[in-house]
Amino acid sequence: MLTNLKLQLLHMTWKHFFTSSIGKKLIMGLTGLFLILFLIVHCGLNAMIYFNDSGETFNHWAHFMGSNLIIRVMEIGLFAGILLHIIQGLMLWVQNSRARPVNYAMNRAPANGKWYSRSMGLLGTLILLFLVMHIYHFWTPSRLGGIAGIHALQETRLGAEYNGQEVHDLYAEMLVVFQNNLWVVIVYVLGVIALFWHLLHGFQSAFQTFGINHKRYTPIIKGLGVAYSVLICLLFASMPVSMYLRWIK
Amino acid sequence: MEHYNMNLTLKVWKQKNSKEKGNFETYQVNDISSEMSFLEMFDVLNERLIKEGKEPIAFDHDCREGICGSCSMHINGKAHGPWEKNTTCQLHMRAFKDGDTIVVEPWRARAFPVIKDLVVDRSAFDRIIQAGGYISVNTGNAVDANAIPINKKDADHSFMAAACIGCGACVAACKNGSAMLFVSAKVSQLALLPQGAPEKRSRVLDMVAQMDKEGFGNCTNTYACEAECPKGISVDNIARMNREYLSAGISSE
């Protein structure tokens, strides 16, 4: 009798919770919001190049981010967040395309929603491709050793002070990457454009997933999302451009 | 509105059963009155097909008043056709011009397999309702109608959610074939009222579990469902269901 009763009671495991359609969306929203917060830090610190002091302020903070233990531990969390967001996104994409095995011959999708809301998977893939290149340009050399050209550049920049030592000079790496390669600058700007549309949907969508849809709060959230996407992306895009155009030296 | 007659070309999805592959067939229909409903135009065509000894086109319909949720055609790329907040049966031929070509397809979703032509099996919705779309009511005399005080706004929101006719246009319109708008309307209409309180947690957990089991896709907040819903069900309901689900999922054992 008691065992029968037990069967009728609700049983909710963490696995049920996070593998349900709403739980999966929750993971996307939480990791997405975490990455949104990360971008504020990333963009803010990068903007130190606009002191235009040959990267002194920028390098100071880049050194702090690269050497501080707490930041390095948080970096592991960042990579975990990115991976989770990507893997969950891929799984959602696979499941969602399976949910419609036969496509419509005629589908007026533009009449019922925004193109970027429907293209989050594609935009995410573009961002991922960009990210591979971005990590190769900056994260790998700064964490795992220099790329070609850095030493030569440091020699000219620092002159006699440079004695072949490994100076942690992320600013020099930025100059190497952006000053002489127009195509790299173009790819970076395109990557940021993909990021812009991704954020424009993602920011406000995360709050809907958390269950926040409110007459007074939602317009504020949506406004914040647009302002955030525009600001962050304009700032990011301006960095390689201003280095290429030698506004920042 | 001035009355006129029109000649049309119809491209209609024909499929023998859920196993066989379907294809489009083209039909010419002439002298269609602008005052006919879309389904009446199909009646005219079917009568002709029967007279010619051909197989008529199978389609779902019942009340033809826009309230039963039976009709289900995807017309010219939109669920229930070009008019907003409107069902196929309430779509009138004045929405089209002489010489138009109209493409008519069934709802396309894995959870809604085609039974024949334009008829799809929407019993997945019934099973979701069975999983939790109900309330506990004591037997005995009917309780006085206003015995339990209910906030007017809650009652209104509940009523707006209850306007869902379960036609499946939300699934048909969603690029992910997600049933979140339907399920959230059914969760909301009960979650907003004191009568729905006893099953508050189990309802949302069980209905979402059944929805996932049926093979619907996952919501990505594109809001195509809201745009094509014939009853104007709001995506506020999806947020409410997310809220209900998260709190029930975290607090239940």
Short mmCIF file of C-alpha atoms in Angstrom, two decimals:
data_model
loop_
_atom_site.label_atom_id
_atom_site.label_comp_id
_atom_site.label_asym_id
_atom_site.label_seq_id
_atom_site.Cartn_x
_atom_site.Cartn_y
_atom_site.Cartn_z
CA MET A 1 0.00 0.00 0.00
CA LEU A 2 2.70 2.41 1.04
CA THR A 3 4.88 1.52 -1.94
CA ASN A 4 1.93 2.13 -4.24
CA LEU A 5 1.47 5.53 -2.72
CA LYS A 6 5.10 6.31 -3.19
CA LEU A 7 4.87 5.66 -6.91
CA GLN A 8 2.15 8.24 -7.23
CA LEU A 9 4.19 10.95 -5.58
CA LEU A 10 6.16 13.34 -7.68
CA HIS A 11 9.71 12.40 -8.29
CA MET A 12 11.99 15.08 -9.59
CA THR A 13 15.70 14.48 -10.04
CA TRP A 14 18.28 17.05 -11.10
CA LYS A 15 18.64 15.09 -14.32
CA HIS A 16 14.92 15.42 -15.05
CA PHE A 17 15.08 19.08 -14.24
CA PHE A 18 18.03 20.00 -16.43
CA THR A 19 17.21 17.70 -19.35
CA SER A 20 13.61 18.91 -19.65
CA SER A 21 12.89 21.40 -22.42
CA ILE A 22 12.65 24.22 -19.89
CA GLY A 23 15.74 23.07 -17.96
CA LYS A 24 17.81 23.05 -21.15
CA LYS A 25 16.67 26.58 -21.89
CA LEU A 26 17.56 27.56 -18.35
CA ILE A 27 21.13 26.36 -18.96
CA MET A 28 21.27 28.40 -22.17
CA GLY A 29 19.97 31.48 -20.38
CA LEU A 30 22.21 31.20 -17.32
CA THR A 31 25.41 30.53 -19.29
CA GLY A 32 24.41 33.24 -21.77
CA LEU A 33 23.95 35.80 -19.02
CA PHE A 34 27.25 34.73 -17.48
CA LEU A 35 28.97 35.32 -20.83
CA ILE A 36 27.21 38.68 -21.11
CA LEU A 37 28.74 39.67 -17.76
CA PHE A 38 32.14 38.42 -18.93
CA LEU A 39 31.92 40.59 -22.05
CA ILE A 40 31.48 43.70 -19.86
CA VAL A 41 34.77 42.91 -18.09
CA HIS A 42 36.52 41.97 -21.34
CA CYS A 43 35.34 45.07 -23.18
CA GLY A 44 36.02 47.38 -20.25
CA LEU A 45 39.60 46.21 -19.84
CA ASN A 46 40.26 46.27 -23.58
CA ALA A 47 39.04 49.86 -23.71
CA MET A 48 42.17 50.77 -21.72
CA ILE A 49 43.93 50.96 -25.10
CA TYR A 50 42.12 54.28 -25.58
CA PHE A 51 44.41 55.88 -23.00
CA ASN A 52 46.70 55.84 -26.05
CA ASP A 53 49.75 55.49 -23.81
CA SER A 54 51.50 52.80 -25.88
CA GLY A 55 49.51 50.25 -23.96
CA GLU A 56 50.88 50.98 -20.52
CA THR A 57 47.49 51.02 -18.74
CA PHE A 58 46.22 48.19 -20.89
CA ASN A 59 49.23 45.99 -20.21
CA HIS A 60 49.00 46.71 -16.51
CA TRP A 61 45.50 45.27 -16.38
CA ALA A 62 46.27 42.50 -18.87
CA HIS A 63 49.09 41.46 -16.57
CA PHE A 64 46.76 41.53 -13.58
CA MET A 65 44.18 39.36 -15.41
CA GLY A 66 46.88 36.94 -16.52
CA SER A 67 48.63 36.56 -13.18
CA ASN A 68 45.93 36.90 -10.52
CA LEU A 69 45.05 33.49 -9.10
CA ILE A 70 41.36 34.26 -8.54
CA ILE A 71 41.01 35.49 -12.13
CA ARG A 72 42.81 32.39 -13.46
CA VAL A 73 40.42 30.13 -11.52
CA MET A 74 37.48 32.15 -12.84
CA GLU A 75 38.90 31.66 -16.32
CA ILE A 76 38.28 27.93 -15.98
CA GLY A 77 34.66 28.78 -15.14
CA LEU A 78 34.53 30.98 -18.23
CA PHE A 79 35.67 28.18 -20.52
CA ALA A 80 33.23 25.80 -18.85
CA GLY A 81 30.44 28.32 -19.42
CA ILE A 82 31.35 28.78 -23.08
CA LEU A 83 31.55 25.01 -23.63
CA LEU A 84 28.23 24.39 -21.88
CA HIS A 85 26.56 27.14 -23.91
CA ILE A 86 27.93 25.66 -27.16
CA ILE A 87 27.15 22.02 -26.37
CA GLN A 88 23.65 22.78 -25.10
CA GLY A 89 23.05 25.02 -28.12
CA LEU A 90 24.11 22.26 -30.50
CA MET A 91 21.87 19.74 -28.75
CA LEU A 92 18.91 22.12 -28.93
CA TRP A 93 19.61 22.70 -32.61
CA VAL A 94 19.67 18.95 -33.34
CA GLN A 95 16.49 18.28 -31.34
CA ASN A 96 14.67 21.25 -32.81
CA SER A 97 15.45 20.29 -36.39
CA ARG A 98 14.24 16.77 -35.61
CA ALA A 99 10.93 18.18 -34.38
CA ARG A 100 10.05 19.10 -37.99
CA PRO A 101 11.18 16.26 -40.28
CA VAL A 102 9.30 17.59 -43.34
CA ASN A 103 9.71 21.29 -44.06
CA TYR A 104 7.05 23.61 -45.41
CA ALA A 105 7.17 24.22 -49.14
CA MET A 106 6.03 27.75 -48.43
CA ASN A 107 6.84 29.41 -45.13
CA ARG A 108 6.42 33.11 -44.50
CA ALA A 109 8.59 33.09 -41.40
CA PRO A 110 9.60 36.76 -41.73
CA ALA A 111 5.96 37.70 -41.14
CA ASN A 112 5.96 36.27 -37.63
CA GLY A 113 9.27 37.15 -36.04
CA LYS A 114 12.77 38.62 -36.21
CA TRP A 115 15.35 36.96 -38.48
CA TYR A 116 18.06 37.05 -35.82
CA SER A 117 15.79 35.34 -33.27
CA ARG A 118 15.40 32.48 -35.74
CA SER A 119 19.14 32.42 -36.57
CA MET A 120 20.72 32.04 -33.14
CA GLY A 121 22.36 28.74 -34.12
CA LEU A 122 23.90 30.21 -37.27
CA LEU A 123 25.04 33.39 -35.47
CA GLY A 124 26.46 31.27 -32.65
CA THR A 125 28.41 29.17 -35.15
CA LEU A 126 29.87 32.31 -36.76
CA ILE A 127 30.88 33.58 -33.31
CA LEU A 128 32.47 30.21 -32.53
CA LEU A 129 34.52 30.31 -35.75
CA PHE A 130 35.62 33.82 -34.86
CA LEU A 131 36.42 32.68 -31.33
CA VAL A 132 38.79 29.97 -32.56
CA MET A 133 40.78 32.62 -34.41
CA HIS A 134 40.54 35.07 -31.52
CA ILE A 135 41.85 32.55 -28.99
CA TYR A 136 44.69 31.66 -31.36
CA HIS A 137 45.59 35.34 -31.68
CA PHE A 138 45.54 36.38 -28.04
CA TRP A 139 44.78 33.75 -25.46
CA THR A 140 47.20 31.06 -26.68
CA PRO A 141 50.24 33.36 -26.99
CA SER A 142 49.58 35.22 -23.75
CA ARG A 143 49.05 32.07 -21.73
CA LEU A 144 51.16 29.53 -23.57
CA GLY A 145 54.00 31.54 -25.13
CA GLY A 146 54.59 34.12 -27.85
CA ILE A 147 53.71 34.20 -31.52
CA ALA A 148 56.07 35.08 -34.30
CA GLY A 149 56.70 38.76 -34.64
CA ILE A 150 56.18 39.66 -31.00
CA HIS A 151 59.84 39.68 -30.13
CA ALA A 152 60.76 41.71 -33.17
CA LEU A 153 58.06 44.22 -32.41
CA GLN A 154 59.02 44.50 -28.79
CA GLU A 155 62.56 45.14 -29.85
CA THR A 156 61.59 48.12 -31.96
CA ARG A 157 59.10 49.38 -29.40
CA LEU A 158 61.31 49.05 -26.36
CA GLY A 159 64.70 49.55 -28.05
CA ALA A 160 67.62 49.15 -25.67
CA GLU A 161 65.36 48.19 -22.75
CA TYR A 162 64.42 45.03 -24.56
CA ASN A 163 66.93 42.32 -23.90
CA GLY A 164 65.22 39.31 -25.43
CA GLN A 165 63.24 38.61 -22.28
CA GLU A 166 59.69 37.37 -22.41
CA VAL A 167 57.78 40.52 -21.53
CA HIS A 168 54.08 39.98 -21.05
CA ASP A 169 53.07 42.46 -23.71
CA LEU A 170 49.55 41.77 -24.88
CA TYR A 171 49.35 45.25 -26.34
CA ALA A 172 52.20 44.46 -28.73
CA GLU A 173 50.33 41.36 -29.79
CA MET A 174 47.29 43.48 -30.62
CA LEU A 175 49.44 45.76 -32.76
CA VAL A 176 50.99 42.77 -34.55
CA VAL A 177 47.63 41.23 -35.26
CA PHE A 178 45.73 44.35 -36.29
CA GLN A 179 48.17 46.88 -37.75
CA ASN A 180 49.14 45.09 -40.92
CA ASN A 181 46.35 42.66 -41.73
CA LEU A 182 43.26 44.24 -43.22
CA TRP A 183 41.56 40.87 -43.61
CA VAL A 184 42.00 40.12 -39.89
CA VAL A 185 40.38 43.45 -39.04
CA ILE A 186 37.50 42.65 -41.40
CA VAL A 187 37.01 39.19 -39.85
CA TYR A 188 36.99 40.73 -36.37
CA VAL A 189 34.40 43.31 -37.34
CA LEU A 190 32.25 40.60 -38.94
CA GLY A 191 32.60 38.48 -35.78
CA VAL A 192 31.42 41.42 -33.70
CA ILE A 193 28.46 41.99 -36.04
CA ALA A 194 27.43 38.35 -35.56
CA LEU A 195 27.83 38.86 -31.81
CA PHE A 196 25.61 41.96 -31.96
CA TRP A 197 22.63 40.13 -33.46
CA HIS A 198 23.22 37.17 -31.13
CA LEU A 199 23.14 39.46 -28.08
CA LEU A 200 20.15 41.41 -29.33
CA HIS A 201 18.04 38.26 -29.11
CA GLY A 202 19.90 36.51 -26.30
CA PHE A 203 19.84 39.26 -23.69
CA GLN A 204 16.07 39.69 -23.51
CA SER A 205 15.36 36.03 -24.33
CA ALA A 206 17.24 34.87 -21.21
CA PHE A 207 14.86 36.81 -18.98
CA GLN A 208 11.79 35.32 -20.65
CA THR A 209 13.32 31.89 -20.00
CA PHE A 210 13.78 32.73 -16.33
CA GLY A 211 10.08 33.53 -16.25
CA ILE A 212 10.46 37.29 -16.13
CA ASN A 213 7.87 38.87 -18.40
CA HIS A 214 6.33 41.87 -16.76
CA LYS A 215 4.54 45.01 -17.92
CA ARG A 216 6.90 47.34 -16.08
CA TYR A 217 10.18 45.38 -16.03
CA THR A 218 10.26 43.83 -19.51
CA PRO A 219 10.48 47.15 -21.42
CA ILE A 220 13.43 48.11 -19.18
CA ILE A 221 15.12 44.74 -19.76
CA LYS A 222 14.60 45.03 -23.51
CA GLY A 223 15.95 48.59 -23.53
CA LEU A 224 18.98 47.54 -21.52
CA GLY A 225 19.56 44.64 -23.91
CA VAL A 226 19.59 46.91 -26.96
CA ALA A 227 21.83 49.48 -25.24
CA TYR A 228 24.21 46.76 -24.06
CA SER A 229 24.42 45.09 -27.49
CA VAL A 230 25.06 48.37 -29.31
CA LEU A 231 27.62 49.70 -26.83
CA ILE A 232 29.63 46.53 -26.33
CA CYS A 233 29.77 45.76 -30.04
CA LEU A 234 30.63 49.30 -31.13
CA LEU A 235 33.47 49.37 -28.61
CA PHE A 236 34.77 45.95 -29.62
CA ALA A 237 34.60 46.72 -33.34
CA SER A 238 36.34 50.06 -32.87
CA MET A 239 39.46 48.44 -31.35
CA PRO A 240 40.94 46.59 -34.35
CA VAL A 241 39.78 49.42 -36.65
CA SER A 242 41.50 52.16 -34.65
CA MET A 243 44.69 50.12 -34.48
CA TYR A 244 44.66 49.45 -38.20
CA LEU A 245 44.10 53.13 -38.93
CA ARG A 246 46.92 54.03 -36.48
CA TRP A 247 44.61 56.12 -34.30
CA ILE A 248 46.01 54.04 -31.47
CA LYS A 249 49.72 53.38 -31.55
CA MET B 1 -17.30 44.97 -49.31
CA GLU B 2 -18.06 44.41 -52.95
CA HIS B 3 -18.80 40.87 -54.03
CA TYR B 4 -16.70 39.29 -56.79
CA ASN B 5 -15.95 35.89 -58.26
CA MET B 6 -12.49 34.51 -58.79
CA ASN B 7 -10.58 31.71 -60.48
CA LEU B 8 -7.78 30.20 -58.43
CA THR B 9 -4.98 27.69 -58.66
CA LEU B 10 -4.65 25.50 -55.57
CA LYS B 11 -1.53 23.55 -54.70
CA VAL B 12 -2.65 21.11 -52.07
CA TRP B 13 -0.61 18.55 -50.11
CA LYS B 14 -1.85 15.04 -50.84
CA GLN B 15 -0.65 12.17 -48.66
CA LYS B 16 -2.27 8.75 -48.51
CA ASN B 17 -1.34 7.97 -44.90
CA SER B 18 1.31 8.63 -42.27
CA LYS B 19 3.69 6.06 -43.82
CA GLU B 20 3.71 7.06 -47.47
CA LYS B 21 5.39 10.13 -48.86
CA GLY B 22 3.14 12.97 -49.90
CA ASN B 23 3.30 15.45 -52.74
CA PHE B 24 1.56 18.57 -54.00
CA GLU B 25 -1.33 18.34 -56.43
CA THR B 26 -2.56 21.28 -58.45
CA TYR B 27 -6.28 22.01 -58.82
CA GLN B 28 -8.08 24.72 -60.76
CA VAL B 29 -11.16 26.14 -59.04
CA ASN B 30 -13.41 28.56 -60.91
CA ASP B 31 -16.18 30.99 -59.98
CA ILE B 32 -15.36 31.09 -56.29
CA SER B 33 -17.39 33.74 -54.48
CA SER B 34 -15.53 36.28 -52.37
CA GLU B 35 -18.18 35.66 -49.68
CA MET B 36 -17.31 31.98 -49.29
CA SER B 37 -15.21 30.77 -46.44
CA PHE B 38 -11.94 29.01 -47.21
CA LEU B 39 -13.43 25.67 -46.16
CA GLU B 40 -16.51 26.23 -48.34
CA MET B 41 -14.17 26.69 -51.27
CA PHE B 42 -12.72 23.25 -50.39
CA ASP B 43 -16.29 21.85 -50.17
CA VAL B 44 -16.95 23.09 -53.72
CA LEU B 45 -13.74 21.51 -54.95
CA ASN B 46 -14.40 18.22 -53.13
CA GLU B 47 -17.93 17.95 -54.54
CA ARG B 48 -16.52 18.35 -58.01
CA LEU B 49 -13.81 15.77 -57.33
CA ILE B 50 -16.39 13.28 -56.05
CA LYS B 51 -18.57 13.87 -59.15
CA GLU B 52 -15.53 13.25 -61.34
CA GLY B 53 -14.93 9.99 -59.46
CA LYS B 54 -11.69 11.30 -57.94
CA GLU B 55 -10.52 11.16 -54.35
CA PRO B 56 -11.63 14.24 -52.37
CA ILE B 57 -9.12 16.14 -50.23
CA ALA B 58 -9.21 15.20 -46.55
CA PHE B 59 -9.21 18.15 -44.10
CA ASP B 60 -10.22 18.70 -40.49
CA HIS B 61 -13.22 20.86 -39.59
CA ASP B 62 -16.03 20.91 -37.10
CA CYS B 63 -17.79 24.01 -35.75
CA ARG B 64 -16.79 26.37 -38.57
CA GLU B 65 -17.28 29.20 -36.09
CA GLY B 66 -13.64 29.65 -35.08
CA ILE B 67 -14.00 28.12 -31.62
CA CYS B 68 -13.46 24.35 -31.83
CA GLY B 69 -9.85 24.31 -32.98
CA SER B 70 -10.36 21.57 -35.57
CA CYS B 71 -9.34 23.34 -38.75
CA SER B 72 -5.64 23.33 -39.30
CA MET B 73 -4.40 24.39 -42.71
CA HIS B 74 -1.07 26.09 -43.38
CA ILE B 75 -2.08 28.53 -46.12
CA ASN B 76 0.46 30.44 -48.25
CA GLY B 77 3.16 29.98 -45.63
CA LYS B 78 1.11 30.89 -42.56
CA ALA B 79 -0.91 28.88 -40.07
CA HIS B 80 -4.63 29.59 -40.70
CA GLY B 81 -3.77 31.83 -43.65
CA PRO B 82 -3.08 35.53 -44.15
CA TRP B 83 -5.48 37.12 -41.65
CA GLU B 84 -4.29 37.76 -38.11
CA LYS B 85 -6.05 36.24 -35.08
CA ASN B 86 -8.23 34.15 -37.34
CA THR B 87 -8.93 30.47 -37.92
CA THR B 88 -9.02 28.80 -41.36
CA CYS B 89 -12.80 28.37 -41.17
CA GLN B 90 -13.20 32.11 -40.56
CA LEU B 91 -10.87 33.01 -43.40
CA HIS B 92 -12.95 34.30 -46.27
CA MET B 93 -12.15 34.21 -49.95
CA ARG B 94 -12.11 38.02 -50.12
CA ALA B 95 -8.60 37.60 -48.70
CA PHE B 96 -7.59 36.50 -52.23
CA LYS B 97 -7.69 37.96 -55.72
CA ASP B 98 -8.70 36.49 -59.06
CA GLY B 99 -5.83 34.48 -60.53
CA ASP B 100 -4.07 33.82 -57.18
CA THR B 101 -2.17 30.63 -56.51
CA ILE B 102 -2.73 29.28 -53.00
CA VAL B 103 -0.42 26.74 -51.38
CA VAL B 104 -2.12 24.60 -48.72
CA GLU B 105 -0.12 22.29 -46.44
CA PRO B 106 -0.82 20.36 -43.25
CA TRP B 107 0.75 21.36 -39.90
CA ARG B 108 4.29 20.05 -40.11
CA ALA B 109 5.69 18.62 -36.89
CA ARG B 110 7.03 15.27 -35.78
CA ALA B 111 4.53 15.28 -32.91
CA PHE B 112 1.66 15.86 -35.40
CA PRO B 113 2.00 13.02 -37.96
CA VAL B 114 -0.12 13.37 -41.10
CA ILE B 115 -3.09 11.00 -41.07
CA LYS B 116 -4.24 11.90 -44.58
CA ASP B 117 -3.73 14.93 -46.84
CA LEU B 118 -4.28 17.97 -44.61
CA VAL B 119 -5.39 16.03 -41.53
CA VAL B 120 -2.82 15.61 -38.76
CA ASP B 121 -2.98 13.61 -35.55
CA ARG B 122 -3.09 16.12 -32.68
CA SER B 123 -3.73 13.56 -29.93
CA ALA B 124 -0.38 14.59 -28.42
CA PHE B 125 -2.25 17.64 -27.10
CA ASP B 126 -4.88 15.39 -25.49
CA ARG B 127 -2.19 13.39 -23.71
CA ILE B 128 -0.60 16.60 -22.41
CA ILE B 129 -3.98 17.67 -20.98
CA GLN B 130 -4.45 14.23 -19.46
CA ALA B 131 -1.06 14.55 -17.77
CA GLY B 132 -2.16 17.52 -15.69
CA GLY B 133 -4.60 19.92 -17.33
CA TYR B 134 -7.32 19.41 -14.73
CA ILE B 135 -8.32 20.42 -11.19
CA SER B 136 -9.66 18.49 -8.21
CA VAL B 137 -13.36 19.08 -7.57
CA ASN B 138 -15.33 17.69 -4.68
CA THR B 139 -18.43 15.70 -5.49
CA GLY B 140 -21.80 16.82 -4.16
CA ASN B 141 -23.74 19.98 -4.83
CA ALA B 142 -22.30 22.56 -7.18
CA VAL B 143 -20.56 25.30 -5.22
CA ASP B 144 -22.00 28.81 -5.41
CA ALA B 145 -20.44 30.58 -8.38
CA ASN B 146 -18.69 33.39 -6.51
CA ALA B 147 -17.95 31.55 -3.27
CA ILE B 148 -14.19 32.01 -3.70
CA PRO B 149 -13.09 35.62 -4.20
CA ILE B 150 -10.70 35.98 -7.14
CA ASN B 151 -8.73 39.05 -8.13
CA LYS B 152 -10.25 40.54 -11.27
CA LYS B 153 -6.90 40.75 -13.09
CA ASP B 154 -6.07 37.11 -12.33
CA ALA B 155 -9.50 36.07 -13.53
CA ASP B 156 -9.02 38.07 -16.74
CA HIS B 157 -5.58 36.62 -17.42
CA SER B 158 -6.86 33.14 -16.73
CA PHE B 159 -9.74 33.72 -19.12
CA MET B 160 -7.41 35.05 -21.81
CA ALA B 161 -5.27 31.90 -21.50
CA ALA B 162 -8.40 29.74 -21.55
CA ALA B 163 -9.27 31.22 -24.95
CA CYS B 164 -6.77 28.73 -26.44
CA ILE B 165 -8.68 26.37 -28.73
CA GLY B 166 -5.85 23.84 -28.98
CA CYS B 167 -5.65 24.02 -32.77
CA GLY B 168 -1.85 23.59 -32.88
CA ALA B 169 -1.09 26.69 -34.94
CA CYS B 170 1.64 27.58 -32.41
CA VAL B 171 3.42 24.30 -33.15
CA ALA B 172 2.89 24.78 -36.88
CA ALA B 173 4.29 28.32 -36.83
CA CYS B 174 7.27 27.64 -34.55
CA LYS B 175 10.51 26.94 -36.36
CA ASN B 176 11.29 24.40 -33.62
CA GLY B 177 7.86 22.74 -33.65
CA SER B 178 7.53 23.66 -29.99
CA ALA B 179 4.23 23.36 -28.11
CA MET B 180 5.17 25.83 -25.38
CA LEU B 181 2.39 28.34 -26.15
CA PHE B 182 -0.34 25.69 -25.98
CA VAL B 183 1.00 24.03 -22.83
CA SER B 184 1.67 27.37 -21.13
CA ALA B 185 -1.89 28.54 -21.85
CA LYS B 186 -3.27 25.36 -20.32
CA VAL B 187 -0.97 25.63 -17.30
CA SER B 188 -1.72 29.35 -16.86
CA GLN B 189 -5.50 29.19 -16.96
CA LEU B 190 -5.44 26.91 -13.90
CA ALA B 191 -2.33 28.26 -12.16
CA LEU B 192 -3.89 31.72 -11.92
CA LEU B 193 -6.96 30.53 -10.00
CA PRO B 194 -7.30 29.24 -6.43
CA GLN B 195 -9.11 26.18 -7.82
CA GLY B 196 -5.89 25.16 -9.55
CA ALA B 197 -3.75 25.42 -6.42
CA PRO B 198 -3.82 21.78 -5.17
CA GLU B 199 -2.02 20.51 -8.32
CA LYS B 200 0.10 23.64 -8.73
CA ARG B 201 3.45 21.84 -8.72
CA SER B 202 2.58 18.47 -10.19
CA ARG B 203 0.59 20.00 -13.06
CA VAL B 204 3.39 21.96 -14.64
CA LEU B 205 6.01 19.24 -14.10
CA ASP B 206 3.80 16.49 -15.54
CA MET B 207 2.52 18.50 -18.50
CA VAL B 208 6.03 19.60 -19.49
CA ALA B 209 7.31 16.03 -19.11
CA GLN B 210 4.53 14.79 -21.41
CA MET B 211 5.18 17.62 -23.89
CA ASP B 212 8.86 16.61 -24.08
CA LYS B 213 7.92 12.94 -24.46
CA GLU B 214 5.70 13.71 -27.46
CA GLY B 215 8.67 15.00 -29.47
CA PHE B 216 7.90 18.70 -29.67
CA GLY B 217 10.92 20.98 -30.08
CA ASN B 218 12.31 23.42 -27.54
CA CYS B 219 11.19 27.05 -27.33
CA THR B 220 13.75 29.63 -28.44
CA ASN B 221 11.57 32.70 -27.79
CA THR B 222 11.08 33.73 -31.43
CA TYR B 223 7.39 34.43 -30.62
CA ALA B 224 6.17 33.15 -33.99
CA CYS B 225 3.51 31.26 -32.00
CA GLU B 226 1.98 34.44 -30.60
CA ALA B 227 2.02 36.10 -34.03
CA GLU B 228 0.10 33.25 -35.68
CA CYS B 229 -2.18 32.21 -32.81
CA PRO B 230 -5.81 32.63 -33.94
CA LYS B 231 -6.81 33.50 -30.37
CA GLY B 232 -3.98 35.93 -29.62
CA ILE B 233 -2.59 33.86 -26.73
CA SER B 234 0.31 35.85 -25.27
CA VAL B 235 3.85 34.61 -24.70
CA ASP B 236 3.45 36.03 -21.17
CA ASN B 237 1.99 32.60 -20.52
CA ILE B 238 5.27 30.94 -21.53
CA ALA B 239 7.12 33.08 -19.00
CA ARG B 240 4.53 32.14 -16.39
CA MET B 241 4.96 28.44 -17.17
CA ASN B 242 8.76 28.81 -16.97
CA ARG B 243 8.29 30.46 -13.58
CA GLU B 244 5.95 27.73 -12.39
CA TYR B 245 8.26 25.04 -13.70
CA LEU B 246 11.41 26.47 -12.15
CA SER B 247 9.83 26.96 -8.74
CA ALA B 248 8.15 23.52 -8.83
CA GLY B 249 11.30 21.86 -10.14
CA ILE B 250 13.48 23.36 -7.43
CA SER B 251 11.07 22.83 -4.54
CA SER B 252 9.66 19.37 -5.27
CA GLU B 253 11.27 16.18 -4.00
#
